[in-house]
Coordinates of C-alpha atoms and ligand atoms in Angstrom, one line a residue:
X153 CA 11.1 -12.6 16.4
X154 CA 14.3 -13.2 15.1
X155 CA 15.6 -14.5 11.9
X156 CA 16.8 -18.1 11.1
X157 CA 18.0 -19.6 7.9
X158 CA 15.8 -19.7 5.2
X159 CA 15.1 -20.3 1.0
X160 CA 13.6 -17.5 -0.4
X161 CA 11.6 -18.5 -3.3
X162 CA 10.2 -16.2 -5.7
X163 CA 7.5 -17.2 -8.5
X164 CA 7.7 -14.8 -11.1
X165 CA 11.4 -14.1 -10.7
X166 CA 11.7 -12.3 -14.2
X167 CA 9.0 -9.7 -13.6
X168 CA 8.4 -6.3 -13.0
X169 CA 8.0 -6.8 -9.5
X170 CA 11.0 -8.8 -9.0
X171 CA 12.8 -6.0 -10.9
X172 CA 11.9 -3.1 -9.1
X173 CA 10.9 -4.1 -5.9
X174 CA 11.8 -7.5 -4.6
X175 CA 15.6 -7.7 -5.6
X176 CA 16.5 -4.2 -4.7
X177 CA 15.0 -4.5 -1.6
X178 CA 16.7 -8.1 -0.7
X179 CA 19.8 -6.8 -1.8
X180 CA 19.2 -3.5 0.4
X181 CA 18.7 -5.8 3.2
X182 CA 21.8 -7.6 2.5
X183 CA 24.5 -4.7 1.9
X184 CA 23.2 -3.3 5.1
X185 CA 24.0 -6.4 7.0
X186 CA 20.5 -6.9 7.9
X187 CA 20.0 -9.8 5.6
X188 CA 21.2 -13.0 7.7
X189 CA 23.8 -15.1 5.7
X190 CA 21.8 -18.1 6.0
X191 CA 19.1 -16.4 3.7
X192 CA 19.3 -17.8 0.0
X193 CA 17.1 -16.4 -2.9
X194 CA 15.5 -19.1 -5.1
X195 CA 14.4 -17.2 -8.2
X196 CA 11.9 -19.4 -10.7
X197 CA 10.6 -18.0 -13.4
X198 CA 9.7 -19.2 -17.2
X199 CA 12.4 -17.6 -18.9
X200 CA 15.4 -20.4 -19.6
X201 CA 18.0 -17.9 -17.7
X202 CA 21.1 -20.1 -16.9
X203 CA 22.6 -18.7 -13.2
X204 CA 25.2 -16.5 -14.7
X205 CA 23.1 -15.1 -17.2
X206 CA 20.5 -14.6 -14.0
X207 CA 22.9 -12.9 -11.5
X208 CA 24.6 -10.9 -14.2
X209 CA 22.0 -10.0 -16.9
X210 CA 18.7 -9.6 -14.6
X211 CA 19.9 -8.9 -11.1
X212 CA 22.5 -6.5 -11.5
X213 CA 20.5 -4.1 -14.2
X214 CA 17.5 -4.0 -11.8
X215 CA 19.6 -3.3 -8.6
X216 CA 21.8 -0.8 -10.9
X217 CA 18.1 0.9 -12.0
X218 CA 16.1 0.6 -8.9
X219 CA 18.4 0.3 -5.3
X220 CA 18.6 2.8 -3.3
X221 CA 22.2 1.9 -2.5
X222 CA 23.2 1.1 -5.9
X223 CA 26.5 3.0 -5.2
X224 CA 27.7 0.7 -3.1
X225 CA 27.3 -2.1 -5.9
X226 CA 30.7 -2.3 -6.6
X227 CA 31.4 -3.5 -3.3
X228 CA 28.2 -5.4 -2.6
X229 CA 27.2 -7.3 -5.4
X230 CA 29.2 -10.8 -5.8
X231 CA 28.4 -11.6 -2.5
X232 CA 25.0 -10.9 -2.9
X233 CA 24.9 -12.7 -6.5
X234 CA 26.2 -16.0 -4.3
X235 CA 22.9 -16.3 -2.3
X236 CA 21.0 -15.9 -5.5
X237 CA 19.6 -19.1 -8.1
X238 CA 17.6 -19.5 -10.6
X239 CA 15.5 -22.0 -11.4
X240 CA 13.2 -22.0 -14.9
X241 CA 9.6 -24.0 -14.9
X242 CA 6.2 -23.3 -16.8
X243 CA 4.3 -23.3 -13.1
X244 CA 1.3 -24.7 -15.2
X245 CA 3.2 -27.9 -15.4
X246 CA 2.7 -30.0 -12.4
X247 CA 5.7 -32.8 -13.9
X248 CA 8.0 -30.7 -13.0
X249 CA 7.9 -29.3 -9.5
X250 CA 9.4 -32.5 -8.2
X251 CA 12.6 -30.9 -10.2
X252 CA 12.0 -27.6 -7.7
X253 CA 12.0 -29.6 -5.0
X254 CA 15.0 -31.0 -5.2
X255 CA 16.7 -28.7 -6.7
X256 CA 15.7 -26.5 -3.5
X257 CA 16.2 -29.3 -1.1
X258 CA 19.7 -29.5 -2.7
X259 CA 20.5 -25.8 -1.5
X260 CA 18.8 -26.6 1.7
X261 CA 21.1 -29.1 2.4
X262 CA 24.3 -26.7 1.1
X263 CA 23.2 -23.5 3.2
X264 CA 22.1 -25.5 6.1
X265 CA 18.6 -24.2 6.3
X266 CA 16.6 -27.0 8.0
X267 CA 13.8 -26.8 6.2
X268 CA 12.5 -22.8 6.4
X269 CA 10.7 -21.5 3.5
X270 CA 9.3 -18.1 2.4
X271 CA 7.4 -18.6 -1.2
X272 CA 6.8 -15.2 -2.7
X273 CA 3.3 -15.3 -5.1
X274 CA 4.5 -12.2 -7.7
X275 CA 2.3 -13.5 -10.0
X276 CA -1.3 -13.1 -11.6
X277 CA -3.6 -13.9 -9.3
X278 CA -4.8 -16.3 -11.6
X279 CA -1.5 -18.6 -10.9
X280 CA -1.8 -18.6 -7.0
X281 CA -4.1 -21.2 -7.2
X282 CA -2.1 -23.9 -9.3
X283 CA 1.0 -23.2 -7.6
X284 CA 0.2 -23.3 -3.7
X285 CA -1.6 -26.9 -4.9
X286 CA 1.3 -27.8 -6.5
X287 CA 3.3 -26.8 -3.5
X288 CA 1.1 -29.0 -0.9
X289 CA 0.6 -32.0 -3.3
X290 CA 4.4 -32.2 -3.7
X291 CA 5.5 -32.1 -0.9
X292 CA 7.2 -28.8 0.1
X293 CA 4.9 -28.0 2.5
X294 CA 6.1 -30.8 4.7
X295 CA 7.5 -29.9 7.9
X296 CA 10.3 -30.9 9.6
X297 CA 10.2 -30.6 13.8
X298 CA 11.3 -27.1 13.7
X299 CA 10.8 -25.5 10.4
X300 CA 8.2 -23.2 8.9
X301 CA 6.9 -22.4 5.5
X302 CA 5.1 -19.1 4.5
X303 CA 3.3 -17.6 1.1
X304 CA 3.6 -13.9 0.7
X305 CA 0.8 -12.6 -1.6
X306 CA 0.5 -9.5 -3.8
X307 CA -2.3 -7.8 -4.8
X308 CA -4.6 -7.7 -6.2
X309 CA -6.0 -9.9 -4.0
X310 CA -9.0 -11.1 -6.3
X311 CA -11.6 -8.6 -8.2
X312 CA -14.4 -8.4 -5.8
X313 CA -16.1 -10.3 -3.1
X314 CA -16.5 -13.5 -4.9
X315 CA -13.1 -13.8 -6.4
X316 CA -10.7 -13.3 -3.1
X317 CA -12.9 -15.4 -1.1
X318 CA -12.1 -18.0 -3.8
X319 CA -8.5 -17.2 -3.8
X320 CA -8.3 -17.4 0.0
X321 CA -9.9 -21.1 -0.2
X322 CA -7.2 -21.9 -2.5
X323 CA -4.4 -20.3 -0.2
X324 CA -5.7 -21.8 2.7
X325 CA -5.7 -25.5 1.8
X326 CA -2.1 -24.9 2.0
X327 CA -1.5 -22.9 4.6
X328 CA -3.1 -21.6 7.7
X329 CA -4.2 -17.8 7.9
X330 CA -1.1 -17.2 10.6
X331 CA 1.1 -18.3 7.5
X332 CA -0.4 -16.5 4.7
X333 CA 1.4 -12.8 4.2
X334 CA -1.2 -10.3 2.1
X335 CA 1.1 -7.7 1.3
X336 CA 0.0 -4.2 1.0
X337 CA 3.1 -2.5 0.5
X338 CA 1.7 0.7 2.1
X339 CA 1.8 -0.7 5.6
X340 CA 5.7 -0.8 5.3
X341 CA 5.9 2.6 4.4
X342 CA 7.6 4.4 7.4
X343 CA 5.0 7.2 7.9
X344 CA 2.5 4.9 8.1
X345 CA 4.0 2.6 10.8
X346 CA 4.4 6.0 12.7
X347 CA 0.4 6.5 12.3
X348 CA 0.0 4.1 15.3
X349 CA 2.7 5.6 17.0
X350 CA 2.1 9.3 16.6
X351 CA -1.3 8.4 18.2
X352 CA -0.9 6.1 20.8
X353 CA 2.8 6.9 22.1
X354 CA 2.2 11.1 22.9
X355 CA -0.7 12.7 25.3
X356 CA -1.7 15.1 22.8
X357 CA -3.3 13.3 20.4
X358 CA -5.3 10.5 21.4
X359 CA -7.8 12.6 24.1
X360 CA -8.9 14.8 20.8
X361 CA -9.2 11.8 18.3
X362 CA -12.6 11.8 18.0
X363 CA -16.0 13.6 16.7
X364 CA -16.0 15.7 19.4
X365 CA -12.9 17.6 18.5
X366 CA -11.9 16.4 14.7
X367 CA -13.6 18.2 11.6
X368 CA -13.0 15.9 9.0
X369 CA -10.0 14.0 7.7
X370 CA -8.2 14.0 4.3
X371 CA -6.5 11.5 2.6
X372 CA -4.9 11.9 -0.8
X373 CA -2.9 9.0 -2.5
X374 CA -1.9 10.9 -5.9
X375 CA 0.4 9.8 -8.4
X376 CA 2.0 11.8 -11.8
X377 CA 2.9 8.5 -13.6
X378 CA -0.2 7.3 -16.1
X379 CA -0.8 3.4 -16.9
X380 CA 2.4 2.6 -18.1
X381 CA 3.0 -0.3 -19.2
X382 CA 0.3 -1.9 -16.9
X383 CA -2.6 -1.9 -19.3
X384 CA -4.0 -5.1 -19.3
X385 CA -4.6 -5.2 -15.3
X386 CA -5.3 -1.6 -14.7
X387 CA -7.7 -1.7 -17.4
X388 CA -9.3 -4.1 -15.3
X389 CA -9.0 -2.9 -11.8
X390 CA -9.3 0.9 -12.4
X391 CA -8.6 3.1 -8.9
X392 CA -11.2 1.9 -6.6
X393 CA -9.4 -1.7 -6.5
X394 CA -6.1 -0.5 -7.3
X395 CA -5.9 1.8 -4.9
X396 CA -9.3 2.1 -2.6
X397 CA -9.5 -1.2 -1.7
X398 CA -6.7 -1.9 0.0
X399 CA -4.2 1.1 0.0
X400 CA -6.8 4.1 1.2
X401 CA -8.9 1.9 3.3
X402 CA -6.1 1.0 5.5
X403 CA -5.3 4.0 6.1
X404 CA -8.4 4.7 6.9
X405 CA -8.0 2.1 9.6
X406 CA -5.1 3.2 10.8
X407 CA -6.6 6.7 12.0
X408 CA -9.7 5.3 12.8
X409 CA -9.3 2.2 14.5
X410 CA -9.3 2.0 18.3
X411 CA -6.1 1.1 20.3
X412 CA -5.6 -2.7 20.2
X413 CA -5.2 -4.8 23.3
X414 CA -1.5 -5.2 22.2
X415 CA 1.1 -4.8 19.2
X416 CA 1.0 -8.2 17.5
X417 CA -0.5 -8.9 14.4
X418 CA -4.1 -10.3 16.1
X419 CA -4.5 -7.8 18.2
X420 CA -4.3 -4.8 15.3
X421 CA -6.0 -6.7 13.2
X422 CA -8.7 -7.2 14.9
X423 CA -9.3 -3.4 15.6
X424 CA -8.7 -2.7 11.7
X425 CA -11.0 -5.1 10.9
X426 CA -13.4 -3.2 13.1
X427 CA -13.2 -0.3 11.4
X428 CA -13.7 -2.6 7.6
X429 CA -17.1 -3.4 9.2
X430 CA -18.0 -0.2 10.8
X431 CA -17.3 1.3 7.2
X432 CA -21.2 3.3 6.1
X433 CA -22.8 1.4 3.0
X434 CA -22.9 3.1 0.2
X435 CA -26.3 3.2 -1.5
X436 CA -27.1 4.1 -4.9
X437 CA -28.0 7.6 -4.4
X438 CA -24.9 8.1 -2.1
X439 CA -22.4 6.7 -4.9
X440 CA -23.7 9.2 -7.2
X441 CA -23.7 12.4 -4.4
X442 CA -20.4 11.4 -2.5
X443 CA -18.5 9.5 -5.2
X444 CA -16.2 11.2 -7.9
X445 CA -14.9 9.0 -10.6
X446 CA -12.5 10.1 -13.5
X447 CA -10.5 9.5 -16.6
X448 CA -7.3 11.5 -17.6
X449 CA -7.4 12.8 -21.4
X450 CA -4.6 14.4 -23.0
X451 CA -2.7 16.7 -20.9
X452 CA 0.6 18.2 -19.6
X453 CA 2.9 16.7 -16.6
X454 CA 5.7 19.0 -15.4
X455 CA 5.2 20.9 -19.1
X456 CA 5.5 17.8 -20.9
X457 CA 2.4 16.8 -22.9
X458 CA 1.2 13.1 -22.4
X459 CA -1.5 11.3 -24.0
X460 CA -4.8 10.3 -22.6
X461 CA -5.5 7.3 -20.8
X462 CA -7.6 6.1 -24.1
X463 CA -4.7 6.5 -26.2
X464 CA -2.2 4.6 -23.7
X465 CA -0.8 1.2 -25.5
X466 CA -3.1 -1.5 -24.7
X467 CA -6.1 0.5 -23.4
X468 CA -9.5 0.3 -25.3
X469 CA -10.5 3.4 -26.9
X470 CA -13.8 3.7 -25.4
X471 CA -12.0 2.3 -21.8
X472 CA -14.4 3.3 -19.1
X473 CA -12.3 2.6 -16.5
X474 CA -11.5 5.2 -13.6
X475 CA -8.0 6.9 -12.8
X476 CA -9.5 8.9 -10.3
X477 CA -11.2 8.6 -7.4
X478 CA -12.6 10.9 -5.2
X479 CA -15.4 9.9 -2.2
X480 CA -16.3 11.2 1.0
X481 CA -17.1 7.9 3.7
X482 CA -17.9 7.9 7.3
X483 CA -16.4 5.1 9.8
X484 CA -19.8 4.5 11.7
X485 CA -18.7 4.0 15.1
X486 CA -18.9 5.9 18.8
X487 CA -16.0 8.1 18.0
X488 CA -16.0 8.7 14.5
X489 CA -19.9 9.2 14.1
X490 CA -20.6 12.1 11.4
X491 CA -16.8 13.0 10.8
X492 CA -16.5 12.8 7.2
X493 CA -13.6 11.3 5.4
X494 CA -12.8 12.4 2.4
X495 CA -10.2 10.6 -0.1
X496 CA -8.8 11.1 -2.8
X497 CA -5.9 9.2 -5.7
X498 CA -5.4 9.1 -9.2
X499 CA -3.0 9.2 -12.0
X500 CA -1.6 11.9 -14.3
X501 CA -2.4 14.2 -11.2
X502 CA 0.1 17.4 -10.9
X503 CA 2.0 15.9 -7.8
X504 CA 3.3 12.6 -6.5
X505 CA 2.3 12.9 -3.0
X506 CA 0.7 10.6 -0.2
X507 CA -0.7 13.0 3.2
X508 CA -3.1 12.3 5.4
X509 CA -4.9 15.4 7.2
X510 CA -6.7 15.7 10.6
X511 CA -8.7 19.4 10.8
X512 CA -9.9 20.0 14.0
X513 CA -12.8 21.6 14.6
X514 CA -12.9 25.6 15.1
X515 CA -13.3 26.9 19.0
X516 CA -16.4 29.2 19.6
X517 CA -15.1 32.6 18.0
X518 CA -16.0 34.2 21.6
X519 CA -12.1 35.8 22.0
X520 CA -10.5 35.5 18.9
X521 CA -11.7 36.0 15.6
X522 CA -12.3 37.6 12.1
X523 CA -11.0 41.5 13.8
X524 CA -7.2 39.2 15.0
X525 CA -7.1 38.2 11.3
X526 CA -7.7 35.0 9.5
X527 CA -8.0 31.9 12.2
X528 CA -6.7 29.0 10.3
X529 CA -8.2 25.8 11.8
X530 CA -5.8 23.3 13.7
X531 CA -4.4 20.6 11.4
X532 CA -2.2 17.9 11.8
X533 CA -0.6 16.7 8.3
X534 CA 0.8 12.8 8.3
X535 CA 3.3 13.3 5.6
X536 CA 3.6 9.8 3.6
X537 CA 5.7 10.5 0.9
X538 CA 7.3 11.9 -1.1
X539 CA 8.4 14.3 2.5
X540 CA 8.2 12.2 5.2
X541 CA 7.3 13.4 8.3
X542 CA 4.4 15.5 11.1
X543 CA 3.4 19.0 10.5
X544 CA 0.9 21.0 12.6
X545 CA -0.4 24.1 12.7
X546 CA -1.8 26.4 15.1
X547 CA -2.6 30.2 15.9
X548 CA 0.0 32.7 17.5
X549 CA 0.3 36.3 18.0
X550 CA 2.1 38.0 15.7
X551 CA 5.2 39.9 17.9
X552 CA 4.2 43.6 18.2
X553 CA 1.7 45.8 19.8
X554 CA -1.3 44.8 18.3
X555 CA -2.9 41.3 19.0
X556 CA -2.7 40.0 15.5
X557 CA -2.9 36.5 15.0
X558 CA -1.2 34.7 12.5
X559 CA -0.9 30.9 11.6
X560 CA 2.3 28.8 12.7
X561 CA 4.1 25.4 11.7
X562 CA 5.3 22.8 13.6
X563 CA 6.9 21.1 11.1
X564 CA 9.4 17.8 11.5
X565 CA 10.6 16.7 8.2
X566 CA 12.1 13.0 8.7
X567 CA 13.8 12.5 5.5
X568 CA 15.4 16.1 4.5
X569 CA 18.1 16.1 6.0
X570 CA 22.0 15.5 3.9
X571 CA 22.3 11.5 4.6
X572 CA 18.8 10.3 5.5
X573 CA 17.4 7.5 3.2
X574 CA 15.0 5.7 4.6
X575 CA 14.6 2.0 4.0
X576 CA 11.7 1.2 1.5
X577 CA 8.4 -0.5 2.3
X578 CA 9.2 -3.6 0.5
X579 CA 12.7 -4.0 2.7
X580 CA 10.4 -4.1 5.7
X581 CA 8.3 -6.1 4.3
X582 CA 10.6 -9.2 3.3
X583 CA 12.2 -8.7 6.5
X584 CA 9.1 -8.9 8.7
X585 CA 8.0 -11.8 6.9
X586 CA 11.7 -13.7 7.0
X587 CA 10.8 -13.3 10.7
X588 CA 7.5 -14.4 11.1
X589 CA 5.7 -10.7 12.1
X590 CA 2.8 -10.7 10.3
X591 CA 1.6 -7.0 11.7
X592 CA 2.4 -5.1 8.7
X593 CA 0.5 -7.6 6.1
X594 CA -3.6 -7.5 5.5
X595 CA -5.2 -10.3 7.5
X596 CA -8.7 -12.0 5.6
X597 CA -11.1 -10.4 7.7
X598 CA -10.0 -7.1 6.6
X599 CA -9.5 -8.1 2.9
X600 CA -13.2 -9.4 3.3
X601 CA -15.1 -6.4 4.7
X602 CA -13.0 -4.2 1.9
X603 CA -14.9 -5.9 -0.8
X604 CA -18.0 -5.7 0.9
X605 CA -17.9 -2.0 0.7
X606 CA -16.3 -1.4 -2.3
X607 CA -18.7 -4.4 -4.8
X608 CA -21.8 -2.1 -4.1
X609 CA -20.0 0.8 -5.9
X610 CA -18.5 -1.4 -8.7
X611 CA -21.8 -3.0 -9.5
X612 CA -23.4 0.9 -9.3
X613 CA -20.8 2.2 -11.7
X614 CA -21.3 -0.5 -14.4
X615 CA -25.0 0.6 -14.5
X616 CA -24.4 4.4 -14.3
X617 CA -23.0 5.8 -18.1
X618 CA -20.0 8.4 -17.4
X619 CA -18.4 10.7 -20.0
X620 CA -14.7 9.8 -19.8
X621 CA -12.5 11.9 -20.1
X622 CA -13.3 14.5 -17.7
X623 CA -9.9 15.9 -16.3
X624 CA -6.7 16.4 -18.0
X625 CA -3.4 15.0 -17.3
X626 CA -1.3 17.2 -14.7
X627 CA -5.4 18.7 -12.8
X628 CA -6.4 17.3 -9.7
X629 CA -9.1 15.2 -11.2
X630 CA -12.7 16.7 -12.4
X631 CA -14.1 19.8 -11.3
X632 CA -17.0 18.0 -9.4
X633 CA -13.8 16.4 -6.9
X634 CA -13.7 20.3 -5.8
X635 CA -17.1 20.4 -5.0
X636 CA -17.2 17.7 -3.4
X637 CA -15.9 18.7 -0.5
X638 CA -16.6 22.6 -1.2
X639 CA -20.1 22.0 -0.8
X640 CA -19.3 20.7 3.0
X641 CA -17.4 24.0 3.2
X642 CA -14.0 22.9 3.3
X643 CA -11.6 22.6 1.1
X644 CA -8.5 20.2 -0.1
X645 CA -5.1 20.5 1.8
X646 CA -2.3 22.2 -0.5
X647 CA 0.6 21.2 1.0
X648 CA 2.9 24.5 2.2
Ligands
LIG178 C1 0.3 0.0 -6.4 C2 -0.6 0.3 -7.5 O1 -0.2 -0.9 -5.5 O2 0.6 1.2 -5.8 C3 -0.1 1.2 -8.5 O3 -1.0 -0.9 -8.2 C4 0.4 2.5 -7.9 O4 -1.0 1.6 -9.5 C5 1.3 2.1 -6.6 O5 1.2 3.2 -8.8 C6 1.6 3.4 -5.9 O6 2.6 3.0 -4.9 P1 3.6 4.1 -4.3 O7 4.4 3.3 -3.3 O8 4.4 4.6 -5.5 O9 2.8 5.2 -3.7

């Protein structure tokens, strides 16, 4: 893989997205040198920006607000501001894409691009459909002997079963699946391309990743931010699609799938789509046993009060829609057979934290136990964010005469030291997808079997009344996401 020329075209240049995500990280990539100079940005959006106003009025705020390497702006941003255009069209109105066209085949011509496109959907979903027709019917599809064109899609990749297999139809009578980038902007986090590595690069893991060894495994995914200014589609999703559905259940397949037969994109996929399909049905009585749902009311983050999800702008007062999640799943396959997983994410929690946890199970208390003090079980912590890095811990003897065992850390933290800033997802993500490596994006298969397991508990949850709210802003949920897993005898990871 290696990067040619190329337009980047983004639909839905003046959003939120494009604000905090997709220019910072283009312009990352760029003051890093990573960028290629044959790259230009195509912004269109609705707004009736002229270029000037564009580069100076919308770019520069959001990489002043939200790069990483914002200091270096100074020094970085006209040449960036050159590769970026704007172009202004209501993308309901078919009469004008020929316009787009040209206009882009214009800069084609003037950065020498033969021909390469990346078209970035940050849009409602609702709008993928009439713009990839659009796209096809007018031509921009068309390629040229050695040229290629690829969508990038963000979530939320339809509402249930029904709607992304609809929105895949419509994505894929213009493109074919190996062009077709689902982004889930987890996968580009750095910790989380380490999952693979951590277990199939070292000899310690991978012999005792499995039922015989592993108690359980944790995953929480929580965040201290509330709706914000997301009403209208959080109120819609709620966690289990905003977060569940794609987010938690790949990382589930990440530490669950098997090795694949290689490292490209078909290969992993394949084996995470494995696990999609291995995932246990939930039936009624298990949605109401093994699932917690919640709503925040009212509460305090970092002793500030904050108002309840019901009285965020935009939400319905009698909103039944969940912020929290908790559930305990099994991945029903040879090695993973009655090991339960238990996850958990939500908003107005206490922490902003992303960890996955792998206990092991306990050794027969034959030569050690209660009498050498407390025997902590063997865990392995997958530090997402914000720490990034491994931490493990195992028993030791404390120095001294008597045999007293206490617990000890490995612990590697990747990002604390003076000078480490790690690149964010999104950076990895533009880039893989400016090179044609699709590894890092969600293929259909897995998108499919998601739904499949998460509709059952959707459907279940509209019948089933709940008394929202039940935790407060700045708790870790409802009580009942304690017992939960308390009633297995274990107990959530508190991060040291
Ligand atoms: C997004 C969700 O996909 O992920 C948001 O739509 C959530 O609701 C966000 O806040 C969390 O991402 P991160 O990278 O901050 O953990």
């Amino acid at each position: 893989h290696h990067i040619e020329s190329a337009l980047f075209v983004i639909f839905g240049a003046t959003g939120d997205l494009a604000r905090r995500k997709l220019f910072p990280a283009l312009y990352n990539l760029s003051a890093e040198g990573i960028l290629p100079s044959g790259v230009a940005i195509v912004g269109v959006g609705r707004r009736p920006f002229d270029l000037a106003y564009f580069r100076e009025k919308f770019i520069l705020p959001a990489l002043l607000d939200n790069s990483r390497l914002a200091g270096n702006l100074l020094h970085n941003f006209s040449s960036f501001a050159q590769r970026c255009y704007y172009f202004s069209l209501d993308l309901r109105d078919s009469s004008r894409y020929r316009e787009l066209k040209n206009f882009l085949d214009q800069l084609d011509w003037e950065w020498g691009v033969q021909g390469n496109r990346v078209f970035y959907l940050a849009l409602a979903p609702e709008l993928f459909g009439p713009v990839v027709a659009n796209l096809k019917e007018q031509g921009f599809l068309d390629k040229g002997p050695r040229s290629w064109k690829r969508v990038l899609v963000e979530k939320p990749f339809g509402w249930d079963l029904d709607s992304a297999r609809a929105l895949n139809r419509e994505l894929t009578q213009a493109f074919p699946e190996e062009d077709i980038y689902r982004i889930d902007h987890y996968l580009g986090k750095e910790m989380i391309q380490n999952i693979m590595v951590i277990r199939f690069a070292n000899a310690f893991f991978e012999p005792v990743w499995n039922n015989k060894y592993i108690d359980h495994i944790q995953i929480t995914s929580s965040e201290k931010i509330g709706v914000g200014e997301r009403a209208a589609y959080y109120d819609r999703a709620g966690a289990l699609r905003d977060m569940l559905q794609n987010h938690m259940l790949q990382l589930v397949a990440l530490i669950a799938m098997e090795p694949p037969v290689g490292l490209d994109a078909q290969a992993i996929r394949l084996e995470k789509a494995k696990v999609f399909r291995s995932l246990q049905p939930f039936t009624r009585e298990r949605i109401l046993q093994d699932i917690v749902r919640g709503q925040y009311g009212p509460g305090y983050i970092d002793g500030e009060p904050v108002p309840g999800y019901r009285e965020e702008a935009g939400i319905p007062a009698d909103s039944v829609t969940e912020t929290f999640l908790a559930v305990k799943l099994f991945v029903n396959t040879f090695r993973w057979a009655g090991v339960p997983f238990y996850l958990r994410t939500g908003k107005r929690l206490p922490a902003k934290v992303t960890e996955i946890i792998i206990q092991f199970k306990p050794l027969p208390e034959i030569l050690y136990f209660k009498e050498y003090g407390e025997l902590l079980p063997n865990v392995l912590v997958i530090r997402v964010q914000p720490l990034e890095g491994i931490f493990v811990q195992l028993n030791a003897k404390r120095p001294g005469t008597n045999n007293y065992i206490v617990p000890i850390r490995l612990d590697f933290c990747q990002n604390c030291g003076v000078g480490t800033n790690s690149p964010e997802a999104y950076e990895r993500l533009l880039y893989d997808a400016l090179r044609g490596d699709a590894t890092l994006f969600t293929g259909w298969e897995e998108v499919e079997y998601a739904w499949k397991f998460v509709d059952p508990i959707a459907q279940a949850w509209a019948t089933i009344p709940v008394h929202f709210p039940n935790y407060a802003a700045g708790e870790w949920g409802p009580p009942e996401a304690r017992v939960l897993i308390e009633r297995d005898g274990r107990r959530w990871w508190e991060s040291p």
